[in-house]
Amino acid sequence: MNLFNGKAKFITSATKIEECPPDEFPEVCFAGRSNVGKSSLINAIVNRKNIARTSNVPGKTQQMNYYQIGDDCFFVDLPGYGFAKVPKKERERWGRSIRKYLSERESLRLILSVIDARHEPSALDQDFFYWLASNEMPFCVLMSKADKLSNNKFAQSKKAVKNILAEMNIEVPILGYSASSRKGIPEIQELIQDFIKE
């Protein structure tokens, strides 16, 4: 089985769990702050330039965007959190919809929590890690833009993330990657395949 042969297509956008497609395929979702690069990551994983629409405008993804990957699974790009220019009521609505999706979607196999390798996880990132762990959800942390750091600096950043998680008694995979150079993408593909196969 090779999920990542370029056979990927956009299916639909959902604002709440009731609008999600029938859960016939296992799902992997991508979560993180606005503009952290979730769409670029999806494109890199499926070896397509613009299957997921990337934007320089934070807060652009306002629904759960569904992509069908071959005949094997769905990728779900969640709305980014922490973008101040979106009205508070709208942010709260997204938050409720996302929590409901994460905790009730039967076909969800893995949550990829994307953070920027150049910065320490924000309070929102840390709250999200804690919430996922408290609800016993399968997740891993992906550190984007790893190519912007020297190997030494990246190792320091990764250790800092590991320590933050350890303080919460969380032990999950932490992988670094670059969507542009594709460094680390094969490891992420492998991780996803392992969860999809289960």
Coordinates of C-alpha atoms in Angstrom, one line a residue, residues 13-186:
S13 CA -15.4 21.5 3.6
A14 CA -17.4 20.9 6.8
T15 CA -18.1 23.5 9.5
K16 CA -19.3 20.9 12.0
I17 CA -19.1 17.1 12.5
E18 CA -22.6 16.6 11.0
E19 CA -21.4 17.9 7.7
C20 CA -18.4 15.5 7.5
P21 CA -18.4 12.8 4.8
P22 CA -19.5 9.3 5.8
D23 CA -16.7 7.7 7.9
E24 CA -15.8 5.0 5.4
F25 CA -12.1 5.7 5.5
P26 CA -9.6 6.1 8.4
E27 CA -8.8 9.8 8.9
V28 CA -5.6 11.7 9.8
C29 CA -6.1 15.3 10.8
F30 CA -3.7 18.2 10.8
A31 CA -4.0 20.8 13.6
G32 CA -2.0 23.8 14.7
R33 CA -1.8 27.6 14.9
S34 CA -3.0 29.6 11.9
N35 CA -0.3 29.9 9.2
V36 CA 1.9 27.2 10.7
G37 CA 1.9 25.5 7.3
K38 CA -0.6 22.6 7.5
S39 CA -1.7 22.9 3.9
S40 CA 2.0 22.9 2.7
L41 CA 2.6 19.8 4.7
I42 CA -0.4 18.0 3.2
N43 CA 0.9 18.9 -0.3
A44 CA 4.4 17.6 0.6
I45 CA 3.0 14.3 2.0
V46 CA 0.9 13.5 -1.1
N47 CA 3.6 14.8 -3.6
R48 CA 1.3 17.4 -5.1
K49 CA 1.9 21.1 -5.5
N50 CA -1.5 22.5 -4.6
I51 CA -4.0 19.9 -3.6
A52 CA -4.4 21.8 -0.3
R53 CA -4.8 25.5 -0.8
T54 CA -2.0 27.4 0.9
S55 CA -2.4 31.0 1.9
N56 CA -0.2 33.8 3.4
V57 CA -3.3 35.1 5.2
P58 CA -3.6 33.6 8.7
G59 CA -7.1 32.3 9.5
K60 CA -7.9 31.4 5.9
T61 CA -8.9 27.8 6.6
Q62 CA -12.2 28.3 8.4
Q63 CA -13.7 24.8 7.8
M64 CA -12.5 21.2 8.2
N65 CA -11.2 20.6 4.7
Y66 CA -11.4 16.9 3.6
Y67 CA -9.0 15.3 1.1
Q68 CA -9.3 11.7 -0.1
I69 CA -5.9 10.0 -0.4
G70 CA -6.2 7.2 -2.9
D71 CA -8.7 4.6 -1.7
D72 CA -7.1 4.4 1.7
C73 CA -7.9 7.4 3.9
F74 CA -9.0 11.0 4.4
F75 CA -6.7 13.9 5.4
V76 CA -8.5 16.6 7.3
D77 CA -7.1 20.1 7.5
L78 CA -8.5 21.7 10.6
P79 CA -9.0 25.5 11.1
G80 CA -6.0 27.1 12.6
Y81 CA -6.2 28.3 16.2
G82 CA -5.0 31.5 17.8
F83 CA -5.7 34.0 15.0
A84 CA -6.8 37.2 16.7
K85 CA -8.5 39.0 13.7
V86 CA -11.3 36.4 13.5
P87 CA -14.3 37.5 15.6
K88 CA -14.3 35.9 19.1
K89 CA -17.7 34.2 18.5
E90 CA -16.5 32.6 15.3
R91 CA -13.3 31.4 17.1
E92 CA -15.4 29.8 19.8
R93 CA -17.7 28.1 17.3
W94 CA -14.6 26.6 15.5
G95 CA -13.2 25.5 18.9
R96 CA -16.5 23.7 19.8
S97 CA -16.7 22.1 16.3
I98 CA -13.1 21.0 16.4
R99 CA -13.3 19.5 19.9
K100 CA -16.5 17.7 18.9
Y101 CA -14.8 16.3 15.8
L102 CA -11.7 15.2 17.6
S103 CA -13.6 13.5 20.5
E104 CA -16.5 12.0 18.5
R105 CA -15.2 11.1 15.0
E106 CA -15.1 7.3 15.0
S107 CA -12.8 7.1 12.0
L108 CA -10.1 9.4 13.3
R109 CA -6.8 7.5 13.7
L110 CA -4.1 10.1 14.2
I111 CA -3.8 13.8 15.0
L112 CA -0.8 15.6 13.7
S113 CA -0.1 18.6 15.8
V114 CA 2.0 21.0 13.8
I115 CA 4.2 23.6 15.4
D116 CA 7.0 25.9 14.1
A117 CA 10.5 24.5 15.0
R118 CA 11.9 28.1 15.3
H119 CA 9.7 28.9 18.3
E120 CA 8.8 27.3 21.6
P121 CA 5.3 25.8 21.6
S122 CA 2.8 28.6 22.5
A123 CA 0.4 28.4 25.4
L124 CA -2.3 27.4 22.9
D125 CA -0.1 24.6 21.5
Q126 CA 0.6 23.4 25.1
D127 CA -3.1 23.5 26.0
F128 CA -3.9 21.5 22.9
F129 CA -1.2 18.8 23.7
Y130 CA -2.6 18.6 27.2
W131 CA -6.2 18.3 26.0
L132 CA -5.3 15.6 23.5
A133 CA -3.4 13.6 26.1
S134 CA -6.1 14.0 28.8
N135 CA -8.6 12.6 26.3
E136 CA -6.3 9.8 25.3
M137 CA -6.1 10.7 21.7
P138 CA -3.4 9.4 19.4
F139 CA -1.2 12.3 18.3
C140 CA 2.3 13.3 17.4
V141 CA 4.1 16.6 17.2
L142 CA 5.5 17.7 13.9
M143 CA 8.0 20.6 13.9
S144 CA 7.8 22.5 10.6
K145 CA 10.5 24.6 8.9
A146 CA 13.3 22.4 10.4
D147 CA 15.4 23.4 7.4
K148 CA 15.6 27.0 8.8
L149 CA 17.6 25.8 11.7
S150 CA 21.1 24.2 12.0
N151 CA 21.1 20.6 13.1
N152 CA 22.3 21.7 16.5
K153 CA 19.6 24.4 16.9
F154 CA 16.9 21.9 15.8
A155 CA 18.1 19.3 18.3
Q156 CA 17.8 22.0 21.1
S157 CA 14.3 22.9 19.9
K158 CA 13.2 19.3 19.8
K159 CA 14.6 18.7 23.3
A160 CA 12.7 21.7 24.6
V161 CA 9.4 20.3 23.1
K162 CA 10.2 16.9 24.6
N163 CA 10.8 18.5 28.1
I164 CA 7.5 20.4 27.9
L165 CA 5.6 17.2 27.0
A166 CA 7.5 15.3 29.7
E167 CA 6.3 17.8 32.3
M168 CA 2.7 16.8 31.3
N169 CA 3.6 13.1 31.4
I170 CA 3.2 12.9 27.6
E171 CA 5.3 10.7 25.5
V172 CA 4.5 10.9 21.7
P173 CA 6.6 10.9 18.5
I174 CA 8.2 14.3 17.7
L175 CA 9.3 14.7 14.1
G176 CA 10.9 17.6 12.3
Y177 CA 10.4 18.3 8.6
S178 CA 10.6 20.9 5.8
A179 CA 7.8 21.1 3.3
S180 CA 10.0 22.8 0.7
S181 CA 13.1 20.6 0.9
R182 CA 11.0 17.5 1.8
K183 CA 13.4 16.7 4.7
G184 CA 11.6 14.5 7.2
I185 CA 8.6 13.9 4.9
P186 CA 9.3 10.1 4.3

